[in-house]
Short mmCIF file of C-alpha atoms and ligand atoms in Angstrom, two decimals:
data_model
loop_
_atom_site.label_atom_id
_atom_site.label_comp_id
_atom_site.label_asym_id
_atom_site.label_seq_id
_atom_site.Cartn_x
_atom_site.Cartn_y
_atom_site.Cartn_z
CA MET A 954 -0.01 -0.01 0.00
CA PRO A 955 1.48 3.51 -0.95
CA VAL A 956 2.13 5.68 2.06
CA SER A 957 -0.03 8.77 2.22
CA ASP A 958 1.64 12.01 1.31
CA LYS A 959 -1.23 14.24 2.18
CA HIS A 960 0.57 15.69 5.21
CA ARG A 961 2.65 18.87 4.94
CA ILE A 962 6.50 18.19 5.09
CA PRO A 963 8.36 21.45 5.99
CA THR A 964 11.39 21.72 3.70
CA ARG A 965 13.01 24.94 5.10
CA ASP A 966 15.37 24.79 8.07
CA LEU A 967 13.97 26.17 11.28
CA ASP A 968 15.04 30.00 11.49
CA THR A 969 13.54 31.53 14.64
CA PRO A 970 13.46 35.42 14.91
CA PRO A 971 15.70 37.03 17.36
CA ARG A 972 13.06 37.89 19.82
CA LEU A 973 13.73 39.74 23.10
CA LEU A 974 11.32 37.94 25.55
CA LEU A 975 10.32 40.71 28.06
CA GLY A 976 6.80 39.34 28.70
CA PRO A 977 5.65 37.12 31.67
CA GLY A 978 7.63 34.07 30.42
CA PRO A 979 9.34 32.38 28.81
CA SER A 980 12.31 34.72 29.05
CA ASN A 981 15.53 34.30 27.01
CA ALA A 982 17.73 31.47 28.17
CA HIS A 983 21.43 32.34 28.89
CA PRO A 984 23.66 31.33 25.96
CA ARG A 985 25.53 29.07 28.18
CA VAL A 986 22.56 27.37 29.09
CA LEU A 987 21.74 26.84 25.37
CA ARG A 988 25.21 25.50 24.79
CA ALA A 989 24.72 23.08 27.77
CA LEU A 990 21.56 21.69 26.37
CA SER A 991 23.45 20.54 23.20
CA ASN A 992 25.87 18.16 25.27
CA ARG A 993 25.66 14.60 24.02
CA GLN A 994 23.32 12.35 25.87
CA VAL A 995 24.20 9.70 28.39
CA GLY A 996 21.49 7.22 29.87
CA HIS A 997 19.22 8.28 32.66
CA LEU A 998 21.00 5.80 34.97
CA ASP A 999 24.48 6.54 33.77
CA PRO A 1000 26.90 7.29 36.70
CA THR A 1001 27.57 10.64 35.28
CA PHE A 1002 23.91 11.50 35.02
CA ILE A 1003 23.43 10.35 38.67
CA GLU A 1004 26.30 12.72 39.66
CA LEU A 1005 24.54 15.49 37.61
CA MET A 1006 21.27 14.82 39.36
CA ASN A 1007 22.93 15.23 42.79
CA GLU A 1008 24.52 18.61 41.63
CA VAL A 1009 21.11 19.72 40.37
CA GLN A 1010 19.51 18.86 43.76
CA SER A 1011 22.02 20.61 45.78
CA LEU A 1012 22.01 23.61 43.45
CA LEU A 1013 18.11 23.82 43.69
CA LYS A 1014 18.45 23.76 47.58
CA TYR A 1015 20.95 26.69 47.39
CA VAL A 1016 18.75 28.82 45.17
CA TRP A 1017 15.74 28.10 47.36
CA GLN A 1018 17.66 28.28 50.59
CA THR A 1019 16.23 25.10 51.89
CA ASP A 1020 17.40 21.69 53.18
CA ASN A 1021 14.25 19.89 52.09
CA PRO A 1022 15.19 16.24 51.57
CA VAL A 1023 12.97 16.08 48.28
CA THR A 1024 14.16 19.05 46.03
CA ILE A 1025 14.10 17.88 42.46
CA PRO A 1026 13.12 19.07 38.96
CA VAL A 1027 9.85 17.65 37.92
CA SER A 1028 9.65 16.65 34.25
CA GLY A 1029 7.29 19.24 32.78
CA THR A 1030 6.84 22.97 32.98
CA GLY A 1031 5.99 24.99 36.15
CA SER A 1032 2.35 23.74 36.08
CA ALA A 1033 3.60 20.20 36.29
CA ALA A 1034 5.40 21.02 39.35
CA MET A 1035 2.45 22.84 40.75
CA GLU A 1036 0.31 19.79 40.11
CA ALA A 1037 3.01 17.54 41.74
CA ALA A 1038 2.75 19.74 44.78
CA VAL A 1039 -1.00 19.64 44.99
CA ALA A 1040 -1.39 15.92 44.13
CA ASN A 1041 1.12 14.94 46.83
CA MET A 1042 -0.14 17.30 49.63
CA VAL A 1043 -3.85 17.13 49.24
CA GLU A 1044 -6.15 14.18 49.92
CA ALA A 1045 -9.76 14.02 48.97
CA GLY A 1046 -12.00 15.83 51.54
CA ASP A 1047 -9.07 17.86 52.78
CA SER A 1048 -9.92 21.48 53.53
CA VAL A 1049 -7.53 23.70 51.44
CA LEU A 1050 -7.22 27.50 51.60
CA VAL A 1051 -5.85 29.35 48.58
CA GLY A 1052 -5.08 32.98 48.20
CA VAL A 1053 -6.62 34.27 44.89
CA ASN A 1054 -5.21 37.55 43.96
CA GLY A 1055 -4.51 36.80 40.47
CA TYR A 1056 -4.63 34.14 37.64
CA PHE A 1057 -2.24 31.56 39.28
CA GLY A 1058 -4.20 31.44 42.56
CA LEU A 1059 -7.18 30.45 40.44
CA ARG A 1060 -5.10 27.68 38.84
CA MET A 1061 -4.21 26.34 42.40
CA VAL A 1062 -7.83 26.35 43.24
CA ASP A 1063 -8.71 24.36 39.98
CA MET A 1064 -5.97 21.84 40.67
CA ALA A 1065 -6.82 21.34 44.38
CA SER A 1066 -10.59 20.93 43.53
CA ARG A 1067 -9.67 18.22 40.96
CA TYR A 1068 -7.79 16.25 43.74
CA GLY A 1069 -11.05 16.34 45.68
CA ALA A 1070 -10.11 18.99 48.21
CA GLU A 1071 -12.85 21.30 49.91
CA VAL A 1072 -11.33 24.46 48.56
CA THR A 1073 -11.82 27.96 50.11
CA ARG A 1074 -10.95 30.96 48.17
CA MET A 1075 -9.44 33.91 49.90
CA THR A 1076 -9.78 36.72 47.54
CA ALA A 1077 -8.34 40.21 47.14
CA PRO A 1078 -8.16 42.61 44.21
CA TRP A 1079 -5.41 41.81 41.53
CA GLY A 1080 -2.28 43.69 42.30
CA THR A 1081 -2.68 43.53 46.29
CA ALA A 1082 -1.30 40.96 48.75
CA PHE A 1083 -2.89 39.25 51.78
CA ASP A 1084 -2.07 40.51 55.42
CA LEU A 1085 -1.66 38.16 58.33
CA ASP A 1086 -5.12 39.16 59.86
CA THR A 1087 -6.98 38.38 56.67
CA ILE A 1088 -5.21 35.00 56.48
CA ARG A 1089 -5.81 34.26 60.08
CA SER A 1090 -9.60 34.96 59.89
CA HIS A 1091 -9.84 32.74 56.84
CA MET A 1092 -7.95 30.08 58.52
CA GLU A 1093 -10.26 30.16 61.64
CA ALA A 1094 -13.27 29.76 59.32
CA CYS A 1095 -12.12 26.81 57.24
CA ARG A 1096 -9.33 25.26 59.36
CA PRO A 1097 -7.19 24.20 56.29
CA ARG A 1098 -4.88 21.34 56.14
CA VAL A 1099 -3.01 23.17 53.30
CA LEU A 1100 -2.61 26.96 52.84
CA GLY A 1101 -1.59 27.91 49.25
CA LEU A 1102 -0.15 31.26 48.30
CA VAL A 1103 1.42 32.76 45.24
CA HIS A 1104 4.70 34.49 46.24
CA ALA A 1105 5.08 36.17 42.87
CA GLU A 1106 1.81 36.62 40.95
CA THR A 1107 3.00 36.98 37.35
CA SER A 1108 -0.52 38.07 36.22
CA THR A 1109 -0.37 41.10 38.60
CA GLY A 1110 3.28 41.80 39.43
CA ALA A 1111 2.51 41.68 43.13
CA ARG A 1112 4.72 39.98 45.81
CA GLN A 1113 3.10 38.13 48.75
CA PRO A 1114 5.10 38.80 51.84
CA LEU A 1115 5.66 35.50 53.75
CA GLU A 1116 7.00 36.68 57.13
CA GLY A 1117 4.66 35.43 59.98
CA VAL A 1118 2.62 33.00 57.88
CA ARG A 1119 4.63 29.94 59.26
CA GLU A 1120 3.43 30.79 62.84
CA LEU A 1121 -0.11 30.98 61.68
CA CYS A 1122 0.29 27.52 59.95
CA ASP A 1123 1.83 26.09 63.05
CA GLU A 1124 -1.14 27.32 65.15
CA PHE A 1125 -3.62 25.61 62.72
CA ASP A 1126 -1.32 22.60 61.99
CA CYS A 1127 -1.42 23.46 58.32
CA LEU A 1128 1.05 22.90 55.48
CA LEU A 1129 2.28 25.92 53.63
CA LEU A 1130 2.58 25.74 49.85
CA ILE A 1131 4.14 28.51 47.76
CA ASP A 1132 4.23 29.33 44.21
CA THR A 1133 7.68 30.77 43.41
CA VAL A 1134 7.61 30.36 39.61
CA THR A 1135 8.39 34.02 39.05
CA SER A 1136 10.56 34.64 42.26
CA MET A 1137 13.05 31.73 42.13
CA GLY A 1138 16.37 33.09 41.21
CA GLY A 1139 15.09 36.70 40.83
CA VAL A 1140 13.47 37.72 44.02
CA GLU A 1141 14.59 37.32 47.71
CA LEU A 1142 13.50 33.76 48.93
CA TYR A 1143 14.40 32.09 52.17
CA LEU A 1144 12.19 28.91 52.16
CA ASP A 1145 13.51 27.47 55.39
CA GLU A 1146 13.71 30.73 57.20
CA TRP A 1147 10.09 31.41 56.39
CA GLY A 1148 9.09 27.85 57.27
CA VAL A 1149 7.64 26.99 53.78
CA ASP A 1150 6.67 23.19 53.50
CA ALA A 1151 6.49 23.01 49.82
CA ALA A 1152 7.26 25.18 46.83
CA TYR A 1153 7.47 24.92 43.06
CA ALA A 1154 8.94 26.89 40.10
CA GLY A 1155 9.60 26.73 36.43
CA THR A 1156 12.85 26.84 34.53
CA GLN A 1157 11.62 29.46 31.94
CA LYS A 1158 11.19 32.56 34.17
CA CYS A 1159 14.03 34.05 36.25
CA LEU A 1160 16.36 30.75 35.97
CA SER A 1161 16.86 31.76 32.23
CA CYS A 1162 16.45 28.07 30.96
CA PRO A 1163 13.94 27.07 28.29
CA PRO A 1164 10.67 25.66 29.62
CA GLY A 1165 10.62 22.03 30.35
CA LEU A 1166 11.44 21.41 33.99
CA GLY A 1167 9.56 22.27 37.18
CA PRO A 1168 11.58 22.48 40.41
CA LEU A 1169 9.70 21.21 43.36
CA THR A 1170 10.75 20.96 47.03
CA LEU A 1171 8.88 19.17 49.77
CA GLY A 1172 9.74 19.51 53.33
CA PRO A 1173 9.71 16.91 56.23
CA ARG A 1174 5.95 17.64 57.28
CA VAL A 1175 4.80 16.90 53.66
CA LEU A 1176 6.73 13.74 53.39
CA GLU A 1177 5.42 12.58 56.89
CA ARG A 1178 1.80 13.21 55.47
CA LEU A 1179 2.61 11.53 52.26
CA GLU A 1180 3.60 8.44 54.03
CA LYS A 1181 0.45 8.48 56.25
CA ARG A 1182 -1.86 8.68 53.10
CA THR A 1183 -4.66 6.24 53.14
CA LYS A 1184 -4.91 6.04 49.37
CA PRO A 1185 -2.00 6.50 46.86
CA VAL A 1186 -1.39 9.84 45.08
CA PRO A 1187 -4.02 9.75 42.25
CA ASN A 1188 -1.55 10.93 39.66
CA TRP A 1189 0.99 8.18 38.77
CA TYR A 1190 3.48 10.39 36.85
CA LEU A 1191 3.76 12.98 39.64
CA ASP A 1192 3.64 10.58 42.54
CA MET A 1193 6.67 11.85 44.57
CA SER A 1194 6.76 8.49 46.52
CA LEU A 1195 7.67 6.80 43.27
CA VAL A 1196 9.52 9.64 41.61
CA GLY A 1197 11.51 10.33 44.77
CA LYS A 1198 13.04 6.86 44.55
CA TYR A 1199 14.67 7.72 41.20
CA TRP A 1200 16.12 10.93 42.58
CA GLY A 1201 16.88 9.49 45.86
CA SER A 1202 19.08 6.68 47.11
CA GLU A 1203 17.38 3.92 45.27
CA ARG A 1204 17.78 5.25 41.74
CA THR A 1205 14.99 2.85 40.36
CA TYR A 1206 13.50 3.67 36.99
CA HIS A 1207 10.17 5.50 37.22
CA HIS A 1208 10.22 7.56 33.85
CA THR A 1209 13.10 8.67 31.82
CA ALA A 1210 14.30 12.03 32.95
CA PRO A 1211 14.55 14.75 30.11
CA ILE A 1212 18.34 14.37 30.10
CA ASN A 1213 19.37 17.51 28.22
CA MET A 1214 16.94 19.65 29.92
CA ASN A 1215 18.74 18.72 33.14
CA TYR A 1216 22.04 19.72 31.48
CA GLY A 1217 20.46 23.13 30.86
CA LEU A 1218 19.07 23.47 34.33
CA ARG A 1219 22.55 22.56 35.91
CA GLU A 1220 24.08 25.37 33.84
CA ALA A 1221 21.24 27.89 34.66
CA LEU A 1222 21.68 27.23 38.53
CA ARG A 1223 25.38 27.25 38.29
CA LEU A 1224 25.09 30.59 36.89
CA ILE A 1225 23.16 31.76 39.70
CA ALA A 1226 25.62 30.39 42.17
CA GLU A 1227 28.52 32.02 40.30
CA GLU A 1228 26.79 35.52 40.53
CA GLY A 1229 25.87 34.86 44.02
CA LEU A 1230 22.12 34.83 44.95
CA GLU A 1231 22.26 38.30 46.83
CA ALA A 1232 23.99 39.82 43.88
CA ARG A 1233 21.42 38.42 41.59
CA TRP A 1234 18.46 39.65 43.60
CA GLU A 1235 20.10 43.08 43.80
CA ARG A 1236 20.67 43.19 39.99
CA HIS A 1237 16.92 42.34 39.49
CA ARG A 1238 16.00 45.22 41.90
CA THR A 1239 18.25 47.82 40.15
CA THR A 1240 17.23 46.87 36.67
CA ALA A 1241 13.50 47.12 37.71
CA ARG A 1242 14.17 50.35 39.54
CA MET A 1243 15.57 51.85 36.18
CA PHE A 1244 12.61 50.69 34.29
CA TRP A 1245 10.17 52.12 36.82
CA ASP A 1246 12.01 55.39 36.81
CA GLY A 1247 11.97 55.53 32.94
CA LEU A 1248 8.28 54.73 32.91
CA ALA A 1249 7.64 57.64 35.44
CA GLU A 1250 9.64 60.05 33.08
CA MET A 1251 7.28 59.13 30.16
CA GLY A 1252 4.27 59.79 32.24
CA LEU A 1253 3.41 56.07 32.64
CA SER A 1254 2.56 54.46 35.94
CA CYS A 1255 2.73 51.00 37.55
CA HIS A 1256 -0.29 49.12 38.90
CA VAL A 1257 1.24 47.63 41.99
CA ASP A 1258 2.22 49.61 45.04
CA GLU A 1259 6.18 49.94 45.35
CA ASP A 1260 6.39 48.00 48.56
CA ILE A 1261 4.91 44.83 47.04
CA ARG A 1262 6.00 45.41 43.52
CA LEU A 1263 8.07 42.51 41.93
CA PRO A 1264 11.29 43.32 40.42
CA SER A 1265 10.77 40.39 37.94
CA LEU A 1266 7.51 41.31 36.62
CA THR A 1267 5.90 44.83 36.31
CA THR A 1268 2.31 45.69 35.37
CA VAL A 1269 2.33 49.03 33.51
CA LYS A 1270 -0.97 50.97 33.26
CA VAL A 1271 -2.31 51.46 29.81
CA PRO A 1272 -2.91 55.19 29.25
CA ASP A 1273 -6.46 56.30 28.10
CA GLY A 1274 -7.14 55.97 24.41
CA VAL A 1275 -4.38 53.44 23.86
CA ASP A 1276 -4.96 50.07 22.36
CA PRO A 1277 -2.74 47.85 24.47
CA GLY A 1278 -2.90 44.83 22.03
CA ARG A 1279 -1.79 47.12 19.11
CA VAL A 1280 1.20 48.40 20.98
CA ALA A 1281 2.40 44.92 21.96
CA LYS A 1282 2.07 43.78 18.32
CA THR A 1283 4.01 46.69 17.01
CA LEU A 1284 6.84 46.10 19.61
CA LEU A 1285 6.95 42.39 18.28
CA THR A 1286 6.85 42.93 14.62
CA GLU A 1287 8.97 46.09 14.39
CA TYR A 1288 11.33 45.75 17.38
CA ASN A 1289 11.34 41.84 18.03
CA ILE A 1290 10.51 42.73 21.66
CA GLU A 1291 7.73 40.58 23.37
CA ILE A 1292 5.74 41.98 26.12
CA ALA A 1293 2.14 40.78 27.20
CA GLY A 1294 -1.26 42.28 28.01
CA GLY A 1295 -3.17 41.89 31.16
CA LEU A 1296 -5.05 38.78 32.19
CA GLY A 1297 -8.48 38.30 33.96
CA GLU A 1298 -9.44 41.50 36.08
CA LEU A 1299 -6.51 43.36 34.49
CA ALA A 1300 -7.29 42.36 30.69
CA GLY A 1301 -6.95 45.64 28.63
CA LYS A 1302 -5.66 47.71 31.60
CA VAL A 1303 -2.02 46.76 31.89
CA TRP A 1304 0.97 45.48 29.99
CA ARG A 1305 3.13 42.94 31.69
CA VAL A 1306 6.79 43.36 31.38
CA GLY A 1307 9.12 40.69 32.74
CA LEU A 1308 12.80 41.65 33.51
CA MET A 1309 13.88 38.16 34.53
CA GLY A 1310 17.29 36.39 35.06
CA PHE A 1311 19.55 36.88 31.91
CA ASN A 1312 17.21 39.55 30.57
CA SER A 1313 17.34 41.68 33.67
CA ARG A 1314 19.89 44.11 32.25
CA PRO A 1315 20.13 47.88 31.76
CA GLU A 1316 20.37 47.73 27.87
CA ASN A 1317 17.11 45.88 27.77
CA VAL A 1318 15.35 48.56 29.81
CA MET A 1319 16.75 51.28 27.66
CA LEU A 1320 15.69 49.45 24.34
CA LEU A 1321 12.11 48.82 25.69
CA LEU A 1322 11.67 52.25 27.00
CA ALA A 1323 13.01 53.83 23.63
CA ALA A 1324 10.74 51.37 21.61
CA LEU A 1325 7.64 52.01 23.73
CA LYS A 1326 8.16 55.78 23.52
CA ASP A 1327 8.36 55.45 19.64
CA VAL A 1328 5.25 53.35 19.48
CA LEU A 1329 3.13 55.35 21.81
CA ASN A 1330 4.15 58.65 19.95
CA ARG A 1331 2.64 57.53 16.77
C1 PLP B 804 4.34 30.78 34.59
C2 PLP B 804 3.69 30.39 35.87
C3 PLP B 804 3.25 29.25 36.26
C4 PLP B 804 3.11 28.11 35.21
O1 PLP B 804 4.27 27.69 34.65
P1 PLP B 804 4.31 27.01 33.26
O2 PLP B 804 5.78 26.92 33.01
O3 PLP B 804 3.70 27.97 32.44
O4 PLP B 804 3.50 25.74 33.36
C5 PLP B 804 2.77 29.00 37.53
N1 PLP B 804 2.62 30.00 38.41
C6 PLP B 804 3.21 31.33 38.14
C7 PLP B 804 3.17 32.33 39.25
C8 PLP B 804 3.77 31.43 36.92
O5 PLP B 804 4.33 32.67 36.62
#
């Protein structure tokens, strides 16, 4: 039988445009990370890969400032790590409290509900954060087993302060789960100091690695609950009692690790260690400050109050009479610069600009400000 030739077969080599990715993610990978990705493969149980897995785990612990025993890159993007956290921490019928002040809080609600939790939404306007009194009153009402908060809300540009949340969680015997996708490697984070029980991230934001892995960390309290579960984690691929054996001492096959992505992540994390965490956080603050000052000079303002404004993601208010989609499109087609519009409550009201990892540099700020000025003056 002849093979069908009805499918389109591309004949041209792939030639991607040189975009500057200044949106909410992905951000541009560091050239050293791209080089690391192209190293030749080894097997997923090769002694050299096992050594690399150990290196990645300790680098992740450094960047998160945690000693959590299970600290590994989940195969998949940030959402896979988010789902791994939820699947392993939540049992059907558990009361779960989630802070919803943006799009990713909503995603956490959706995931926890799918795993059978009784979810309570604690809501606040998009672009604000929760204070301890608000969290306490919700905890009193729903007595949660898990409290989920988004440390860096990429849909709004707001940072959730975490000081004092652990004490509340201790009072209510509650696990603390934190989304650090847009803060890990760009914004101050002290997971152990803040008593965070579990956190997740993605490689494609401040880590400057392409999308494909989702760092996940689970502390002793989470592992204890995982052991005591009455039913297995309902998601086979993300069951950390199985995956943990591959990354831990047993090294038994569960699924094939994305080998080359792990090369990339290792290099991305090594770059952070080389720069130093504090210097890296400081660089993100300085670059963001330069951007905010430049916006103010152009008469533009930011949506989020400065004390909780993320250096990694800024929401810029769209001036009256300006079509935000058209501006973003012109920046992309004429300047090769990607920024994004608002989501949900902020749709049509803001642009979202990411200055993450490798991209957090003065020349990118100057270029974006000049381009934005040009496009807005038309
Ligand atoms: C990007 C992002 C995610 C999801 O990560 P993906 O890599 O898109 O799956 C989750 N939470 C926050 C805060 C994010 O910014």
